[in-house]
XYZ file of C-alpha atoms in Angstrom:
536
model
C -136.446 -24.924 60.804
C -133.529 -26.149 62.846
C -132.708 -23.987 65.839
C -129.112 -22.695 65.767
C -126.901 -24.107 68.464
C -126.009 -21.652 71.134
C -123.590 -21.051 73.932
C -122.331 -18.184 76.048
C -119.082 -17.577 77.927
C -117.185 -15.059 80.000
C -114.553 -12.425 79.383
C -111.761 -11.075 81.562
C -112.616 -8.388 84.079
C -110.414 -5.611 82.698
C -109.017 -4.525 79.374
C -106.520 -1.729 78.718
C -107.886 1.800 78.385
C -111.428 1.015 79.611
C -113.534 4.026 80.577
C -116.492 4.181 83.002
C -119.768 4.574 81.136
C -118.457 3.721 77.697
C -118.599 -0.069 77.563
C -116.786 0.305 74.245
C -114.174 -2.204 73.285
C -111.441 -0.426 71.409
C -110.640 -3.590 69.551
C -114.166 -4.797 68.868
C -115.389 -1.241 68.341
C -118.283 -1.870 70.707
C -120.673 1.082 70.931
C -119.344 2.718 67.796
C -118.530 1.688 64.303
C -114.834 0.913 63.900
C -112.217 3.139 62.321
C -111.301 1.934 58.854
C -107.571 1.704 58.231
C -105.766 2.326 54.912
C -103.692 -0.584 53.700
C -100.567 1.505 53.370
C -101.021 4.642 55.436
C -102.893 3.441 58.516
C -106.391 4.471 57.410
C -108.730 2.628 55.097
C -110.727 4.165 52.303
C -114.399 4.662 52.995
C -117.030 2.966 50.880
C -119.827 5.534 50.698
C -123.248 4.121 50.104
C -122.205 0.536 50.721
C -124.143 -1.540 53.280
C -122.280 -2.131 56.538
C -121.665 -5.820 55.849
C -120.443 -5.193 52.299
C -118.224 -2.316 53.398
C -116.604 -4.497 56.043
C -115.976 -7.293 53.545
C -114.318 -4.750 51.244
C -112.215 -3.528 54.160
C -111.144 -7.103 54.938
C -109.977 -7.634 51.360
C -107.890 -4.454 51.478
C -106.354 -5.362 54.848
C -105.491 -8.937 53.855
C -103.910 -7.739 50.616
C -101.593 -5.444 52.600
C -100.050 -7.936 55.046
C -97.649 -10.840 54.871
C -99.203 -14.290 54.297
C -97.479 -15.329 57.519
C -100.250 -13.590 59.475
C -103.070 -15.219 57.460
C -104.586 -18.689 57.357
C -103.380 -20.764 54.412
C -106.520 -21.741 52.535
C -109.633 -23.656 53.474
C -107.828 -26.713 54.829
C -106.187 -24.754 57.641
C -109.407 -22.899 58.426
C -111.318 -26.174 58.520
C -108.742 -27.742 60.846
C -108.974 -24.760 63.199
C -112.777 -24.958 63.310
C -112.952 -28.695 63.815
C -110.276 -28.857 66.513
C -111.720 -25.912 68.404
C -115.337 -27.061 68.260
C -114.419 -30.603 69.274
C -112.624 -29.220 72.322
C -115.485 -26.840 73.127
C -118.112 -29.588 73.016
C -116.049 -31.520 75.528
C -114.771 -28.754 77.826
C -117.258 -25.854 77.821
C -118.400 -24.626 81.206
C -121.960 -25.032 82.419
C -123.242 -21.471 82.914
C -126.794 -20.173 83.516
C -126.919 -17.969 80.412
C -125.835 -20.887 78.251
C -128.553 -23.115 79.626
C -131.181 -20.431 79.149
C -130.141 -19.613 75.570
C -129.833 -23.241 74.504
C -133.211 -24.184 75.949
C -135.180 -21.195 74.623
C -137.255 -21.699 71.459
C -138.612 -18.154 71.178
C -136.054 -16.120 69.215
C -136.715 -12.832 71.004
C -136.420 -14.399 74.446
C -133.251 -16.176 73.368
C -131.768 -12.938 72.043
C -132.685 -11.167 75.289
C -130.992 -13.885 77.361
C -127.813 -13.534 75.305
C -127.991 -9.733 75.312
C -128.167 -9.498 79.107
C -125.264 -11.901 79.586
C -123.087 -10.148 77.016
C -123.606 -6.752 78.631
C -122.975 -8.043 82.148
C -119.831 -9.920 81.128
C -118.184 -6.813 79.728
C -115.145 -6.216 81.944
C -116.607 -8.362 84.731
C -115.586 -11.821 85.954
C -117.925 -14.709 85.279
C -118.054 -15.669 88.976
C -119.431 -12.220 89.784
C -121.906 -12.191 86.920
C -123.580 -15.524 87.728
C -125.488 -14.204 90.749
C -126.410 -10.894 89.099
C -127.603 -12.632 85.941
C -129.709 -15.120 87.889
C -131.397 -12.398 89.950
C -131.912 -10.210 86.873
C -133.618 -12.947 84.855
C -135.763 -13.911 87.820
C -136.954 -10.325 88.193
C -137.234 -9.453 84.484
C -137.482 -12.716 82.481
C -138.575 -10.970 79.262
C -137.860 -7.777 77.369
C -141.354 -6.598 78.184
C -140.687 -7.027 81.916
C -137.472 -5.024 81.701
C -139.056 -2.297 79.574
C -141.745 -1.753 82.218
C -139.197 -1.553 85.057
C -137.981 1.719 86.505
C -134.426 2.919 86.005
C -134.164 3.145 89.791
C -134.961 -0.570 90.023
C -132.389 -1.384 87.351
C -129.693 0.634 89.124
C -130.584 -0.989 92.405
C -130.115 -4.518 91.074
C -126.969 -3.488 89.182
C -125.372 -1.907 92.265
C -121.939 -3.402 92.878
C -121.498 -4.767 89.352
C -119.680 -1.642 88.157
C -119.749 0.264 84.870
C -123.284 1.336 85.683
C -124.172 2.837 82.314
C -124.353 -0.730 80.999
C -127.548 -1.348 82.947
C -129.015 1.971 81.847
C -128.298 1.246 78.176
C -129.771 -2.236 78.485
C -132.928 -0.724 79.946
C -133.086 1.852 77.131
C -132.628 -0.880 74.551
C -135.440 -3.002 75.984
C -137.795 -0.017 75.933
C -136.933 0.710 72.313
C -137.560 -2.883 71.253
C -140.943 -2.921 72.984
C -142.099 0.593 72.125
C -140.670 1.057 68.621
C -139.828 -2.371 67.181
C -142.958 -4.300 68.056
C -141.243 -6.379 70.706
C -138.915 -8.051 68.200
C -135.137 -7.892 68.515
C -133.359 -7.046 65.214
C -132.157 -10.243 63.559
C -128.759 -9.262 62.098
C -125.563 -7.847 63.500
C -125.856 -4.796 61.266
C -129.397 -3.891 62.366
C -128.671 -4.683 66.017
C -125.805 -2.214 66.013
C -127.768 0.331 64.045
C -131.003 0.283 66.054
C -130.172 -0.556 69.676
C -128.514 1.912 72.090
C -125.337 0.652 73.674
C -124.963 -2.246 71.234
C -121.687 -2.030 69.344
C -119.997 -4.270 66.827
C -118.974 -6.984 69.278
C -122.267 -7.229 71.172
C -124.247 -7.161 67.931
C -122.163 -9.976 66.468
C -122.479 -12.067 69.618
C -126.278 -11.756 69.734
C -126.665 -12.356 65.999
C -124.450 -15.442 65.921
C -125.545 -17.051 69.194
C -129.265 -16.268 69.149
C -130.012 -16.117 65.415
C -127.283 -18.243 63.833
C -125.835 -15.485 61.642
C -122.353 -16.369 60.367
C -120.579 -13.306 61.707
C -117.345 -13.261 63.659
C -116.695 -11.452 66.946
C -113.595 -10.012 68.585
C -113.303 -9.403 72.309
C -110.249 -9.376 74.569
C -110.019 -13.162 74.642
C -110.257 -13.472 70.873
C -107.626 -10.757 70.442
C -105.223 -12.794 72.544
C -105.973 -16.085 70.777
C -105.655 -14.673 67.261
C -102.547 -12.618 68.015
C -100.825 -15.768 69.241
C -102.138 -18.114 66.580
C -100.994 -15.758 63.811
C -98.009 -14.161 65.638
C -99.328 -10.611 65.469
C -96.923 -8.524 67.518
C -97.956 -4.999 66.556
C -100.081 -2.888 68.900
C -103.381 -4.782 69.053
C -105.321 -1.564 69.696
C -104.196 0.036 66.432
C -106.745 0.435 63.649
C -104.836 -1.789 61.223
C -104.416 -4.686 63.667
C -107.985 -4.349 64.906
C -109.404 -4.619 61.419
C -107.130 -7.560 60.598
C -108.355 -9.411 63.707
C -111.963 -8.847 62.681
C -111.111 -10.152 59.228
C -109.576 -13.319 60.700
C -112.557 -13.834 63.000
C -114.922 -13.577 60.057
C -112.827 -16.039 58.067
C -112.867 -18.579 60.898
C -116.542 -18.447 61.878
C -118.300 -21.725 61.094
C -121.426 -21.203 58.922
C -123.042 -24.281 60.477
C -122.273 -23.344 64.097
C -121.384 -19.636 64.190
C -122.436 -19.037 67.787
C -120.567 -22.059 69.068
C -117.408 -21.170 67.150
C -117.427 -17.641 68.528
C -118.080 -18.936 72.026
C -115.351 -21.542 71.659
C -112.737 -18.939 70.687
C -113.649 -16.808 73.689
C -113.767 -19.833 75.986
C -110.306 -20.833 74.791
C -108.952 -17.390 75.666
C -110.684 -17.381 79.047
C -109.607 -20.838 80.225
C -106.543 -22.016 78.250
C -104.920 -19.207 76.247
C -104.841 -16.944 79.294
C -102.873 -13.680 79.597
C -100.104 -14.751 81.995
C -100.064 -18.538 82.330
C -101.360 -20.164 79.126
C -101.765 -23.934 79.167
C -100.401 -24.647 75.717
C -100.299 -28.410 76.290
C -104.102 -28.399 76.524
C -104.725 -26.089 73.563
C -106.699 -27.728 70.736
C -105.158 -25.453 68.068
C -101.522 -25.393 69.184
C -100.455 -27.210 65.997
C -101.686 -24.125 64.091
C -100.249 -21.572 66.532
C -97.319 -19.567 65.192
C -96.408 -18.313 68.654
C -96.125 -21.899 69.888
C -94.071 -22.801 66.816
C -91.741 -19.891 67.560
C -91.225 -21.145 71.123
C -90.410 -24.644 69.884
C -87.896 -23.284 67.369
C -86.206 -21.135 69.996
C -85.955 -24.118 72.342
C -84.514 -26.275 69.585
C -81.873 -23.686 68.747
C -80.963 -23.314 72.418
C -80.645 -27.090 72.873
C -78.207 -27.307 69.978
C -76.019 -24.644 71.626
C -74.960 -23.224 68.312
C -72.836 -20.096 68.926
C -73.873 -17.125 66.862
C -77.063 -18.728 65.589
C -79.205 -16.088 63.906
C -82.767 -15.410 64.966
C -85.338 -17.449 63.092
C -86.964 -15.325 60.411
C -90.687 -15.813 60.609
C -92.230 -13.109 58.507
C -90.916 -11.944 55.133
C -92.829 -8.882 53.926
C -92.273 -7.708 50.391
C -90.415 -4.615 51.538
C -89.758 -2.787 54.770
C -91.028 -3.604 58.249
C -94.164 -5.763 58.479
C -96.832 -3.685 60.161
C -98.329 -6.694 61.962
C -95.039 -7.785 63.510
C -93.588 -6.307 66.683
C -91.400 -3.255 66.008
C -87.608 -3.732 66.098
C -87.540 -1.794 69.379
C -89.475 -4.658 71.035
C -87.536 -7.853 70.236
C -88.679 -11.360 71.136
C -88.242 -12.144 74.838
C -87.516 -15.879 75.224
C -88.555 -15.799 78.891
C -92.124 -14.838 77.931
C -92.804 -17.591 75.401
C -96.188 -17.262 73.728
C -97.060 -14.385 76.038
C -94.891 -12.210 73.811
C -98.230 -11.897 72.007
C -100.228 -9.739 72.096
C -98.094 -6.719 72.836
C -99.366 -4.645 75.728
C -100.645 -1.261 74.677
C -99.306 1.660 76.671
C -101.775 2.814 79.320
C -102.242 6.298 80.619
C -102.508 6.343 84.393
C -105.922 7.389 85.708
C -106.227 11.030 86.596
C -106.373 11.767 90.302
C -109.287 13.596 91.898
C -110.359 14.335 95.461
C -113.856 14.456 96.906
C -115.087 15.278 100.402
C -118.122 13.245 101.422
C -120.149 13.102 104.631
C -122.359 10.512 106.259
C -125.081 12.654 107.861
C -127.125 10.645 110.359
C -130.240 11.236 112.434
C -129.788 8.712 115.282
C -133.162 9.605 116.835
C -135.275 9.789 113.701
C -138.814 8.418 113.778
C -138.664 4.712 113.004
C -134.970 4.399 113.840
C -131.653 5.966 112.764
C -131.499 7.291 109.215
C -128.724 8.504 106.920
C -128.963 11.024 104.091
C -128.401 10.018 100.461
C -128.610 12.256 97.403
C -128.911 11.263 93.767
C -126.189 11.893 91.215
C -126.966 13.552 87.849
C -128.488 11.416 85.101
C -125.331 11.598 82.996
C -121.640 11.162 83.617
C -119.837 8.994 86.143
C -122.169 6.794 88.247
C -125.178 8.439 86.596
C -128.412 8.176 88.580
C -126.881 6.373 91.556
C -127.257 7.491 95.173
C -124.396 8.733 97.337
C -123.614 10.603 100.498
C -123.495 14.391 99.966
C -120.146 15.100 98.323
C -118.125 17.915 96.784
C -115.110 17.839 94.500
C -112.380 19.679 96.349
C -108.704 20.129 97.100
C -106.999 17.265 98.951
C -107.146 19.003 102.351
C -107.672 22.234 104.222
C -110.377 24.370 105.793
C -111.918 25.122 102.403
C -112.761 21.454 102.085
C -114.798 21.525 105.301
C -116.549 24.746 104.347
C -117.480 23.460 100.894
C -118.811 20.228 102.355
C -120.835 22.056 105.014
C -122.452 24.225 102.360
C -123.384 21.120 100.390
C -124.848 19.443 103.471
C -126.904 22.516 104.358
C -128.231 22.661 100.822
C -129.878 19.298 101.424
C -130.635 19.311 105.150
C -130.796 22.966 106.269
C -128.821 24.533 109.164
C -126.395 22.115 110.823
C -124.072 22.167 113.876
C -120.803 22.794 112.035
C -118.635 22.065 115.073
C -119.726 18.403 115.049
C -118.422 17.704 111.548
C -115.630 15.154 112.010
C -113.005 13.917 109.572
C -112.959 10.136 109.948
C -110.640 8.730 107.321
C -109.955 8.256 103.669
C -111.117 5.913 100.924
C -109.286 5.510 97.623
C -111.361 4.005 94.815
C -110.064 3.601 91.279
C -112.426 3.688 88.345
C -111.112 2.807 84.888
C -109.986 6.381 84.217
C -110.122 8.151 87.602
C -108.334 7.525 90.891
C -110.731 9.149 93.311
C -109.768 9.848 96.919
C -112.738 10.336 99.248
C -112.093 12.330 102.426
C -114.716 10.830 104.717
C -116.566 12.958 107.275
C -119.344 12.149 109.702
C -121.984 14.269 111.425
C -124.581 12.930 113.834
C -127.639 15.097 114.635
C -127.996 13.975 118.250
C -130.109 16.672 119.895
C -131.716 18.388 116.928
C -135.315 18.067 115.876
C -135.510 15.229 113.316
C -135.614 16.365 109.687
C -138.831 15.061 108.169
C -138.795 16.721 104.756
C -136.112 16.731 102.070
C -135.821 18.423 98.669
C -136.192 16.382 95.455
C -133.202 14.153 94.854
C -132.560 13.379 98.524
C -133.664 10.554 100.832
C -133.264 9.573 104.470
C -132.708 5.799 104.581
C -132.316 3.217 107.287
C -129.189 1.096 107.298
C -131.105 -1.815 105.838
C -132.418 0.370 103.019
C -128.925 1.695 102.352
C -127.528 -1.791 101.809
C -130.164 -2.561 99.152
C -130.173 0.878 97.499
C -128.582 1.779 94.156
C -125.257 2.900 95.601
C -121.753 2.358 94.269
C -119.076 0.179 95.798
C -117.164 3.346 96.693
C -120.046 4.573 98.862
C -120.180 1.228 100.634
C -116.492 1.652 101.458
C -117.214 5.137 102.765
C -119.995 3.811 104.971
C -117.685 1.150 106.428
C -115.298 3.911 107.498
C -118.182 5.744 109.181
C -119.419 2.606 110.943
C -115.903 1.883 112.173
C -115.704 5.277 113.900
C -119.244 5.311 115.279
C -119.367 5.177 119.121
C -119.879 1.595 120.301
C -119.534 0.166 116.808
C -117.124 -2.553 117.938
C -118.917 -3.599 121.144
C -120.052 -7.184 121.159
C -118.573 -7.804 117.738
C -116.232 -10.689 117.074
C -114.543 -8.710 114.319
C -113.960 -4.997 114.512
C -114.753 -2.966 111.378
C -111.348 -1.268 111.735
C -108.678 -3.468 113.292
C -105.479 -2.249 114.915
C -101.963 -3.702 114.619
C -102.118 -5.155 118.118
C -105.395 -6.967 117.443
C -104.233 -9.064 114.541
C -101.227 -11.180 113.711
C -98.896 -10.031 110.961
C -100.236 -11.149 107.542
C -98.141 -12.543 104.736
C -96.660 -10.108 102.182
C -99.253 -11.195 99.597
C -102.085 -10.663 102.064
C -100.672 -7.247 103.001
C -100.845 -6.266 99.322
C -104.468 -7.386 99.055
C -105.377 -5.681 102.323
C -103.842 -2.395 101.202
C -106.050 -2.464 98.125
C -109.351 -3.286 99.782
C -109.043 -1.633 103.208
C -109.935 2.062 103.528
C -107.312 4.260 105.168
C -108.279 5.428 108.668
C -105.973 7.960 110.357
C -104.949 6.801 113.849
C -105.824 10.181 115.314
C -109.272 10.380 113.734
C -111.804 11.390 116.413
C -114.962 9.496 117.136
C -118.263 11.147 116.372
C -118.973 12.029 119.997
C -115.662 13.828 120.643
C -115.519 17.572 121.110
C -114.352 20.002 118.460
C -110.707 21.013 118.447
């Protein structure tokens, strides 16, 4: 039996309305089955008792019957041209990536599916350059599902630290255990059963694994595919709406090549990642620009402008039977000639992240046995940053004496009586998750003369600095620790680069660099005391 051709790609780091711990694509309905729109009223009729694949095909028929032919592909000839042009380009231009090499060279179906599964989960909302190192280390440590299933969650979190969206690693670990313990070590072979049986595997991830690893002719829709299809078929309505989402899935299914389903899916995503990009698309290098309605619209607008015809009407592109086409942009959002093809897709409105404040303290024993140690406590097993380690923290008001008191109580809960007068406010760290803008008020407390603490309650650990840097801690906690290190007595001595620079010690950066610096650099008040100063 001929092995299906395979390939894997990357996706953009962020999509609109992404939430920590969900890993659900609104458009691809990852993690949950998609809403089913009605052809006329915005919701689709349910098909009780129908298998998932059959129900989706019925949905696609209803959706296609409800929209203008302008937003569809005209028959098999156009579909065939799209496939051939895209695959020819992909064979020539695809990037050489470690997960592609592993999937293409693997004969065992379960190992191949595992290789694809890991890459798909890691690439969710994360840049390919970041994923390469994590993927390589992951596959070296756990080359098979059986290896991952036998690993500890602590080990998984530790390797995942810094990659973000930490519930992805936890769900991947849960899925591996289920395959080994309940499914005989065999990964489900179809998109429907993958989504049904594996935790954390939604419609997109299931389709990617099934098409790439097992050769199932099923389409996929991620952020890159949304952008490509919205431009190719001039879909200007809100791409996160149920009707548009289902139409995009229908188009993806229509386009998938039965002979090379994995490659076609990968090619569409590769096109969106490297050519049909969000802000600066390279239309001259696009293999399907002759089929792209957005590109055709740009050419028409340019032609009209070059003729300088006064009062020339807008070019009518879509002619629905009656009323406003529900896949076109609303009249309130007219075509912007300065945007070109980037008029598509329309940006969904985003709610700003809610703002929260947390007080956190780096508690250190400088004279502990075996060298200085800092206290870390483990977060709950559910919710934001589940199971990761952090410095003792409390959710609190932005400032005030109550903040200090609440933090001291939390510290004493883990470490017993403490010298309250030595608690110092050192600075501030602002870290934005997908749905929360969290401001950390950073404190430090060094137990200089006290008897070293040798016992801790469950859920707490005293770690060396080296252990901290390899522990399962979030990026936010690493920022917090940099603030603490910058205010520690003698931290800058003998160093070529101070952890916290001052205006006089550096030349004025460019405006662009100032913007980057303001994002990455924690805020340190100029009057923040060092840890060995006396209480005020």
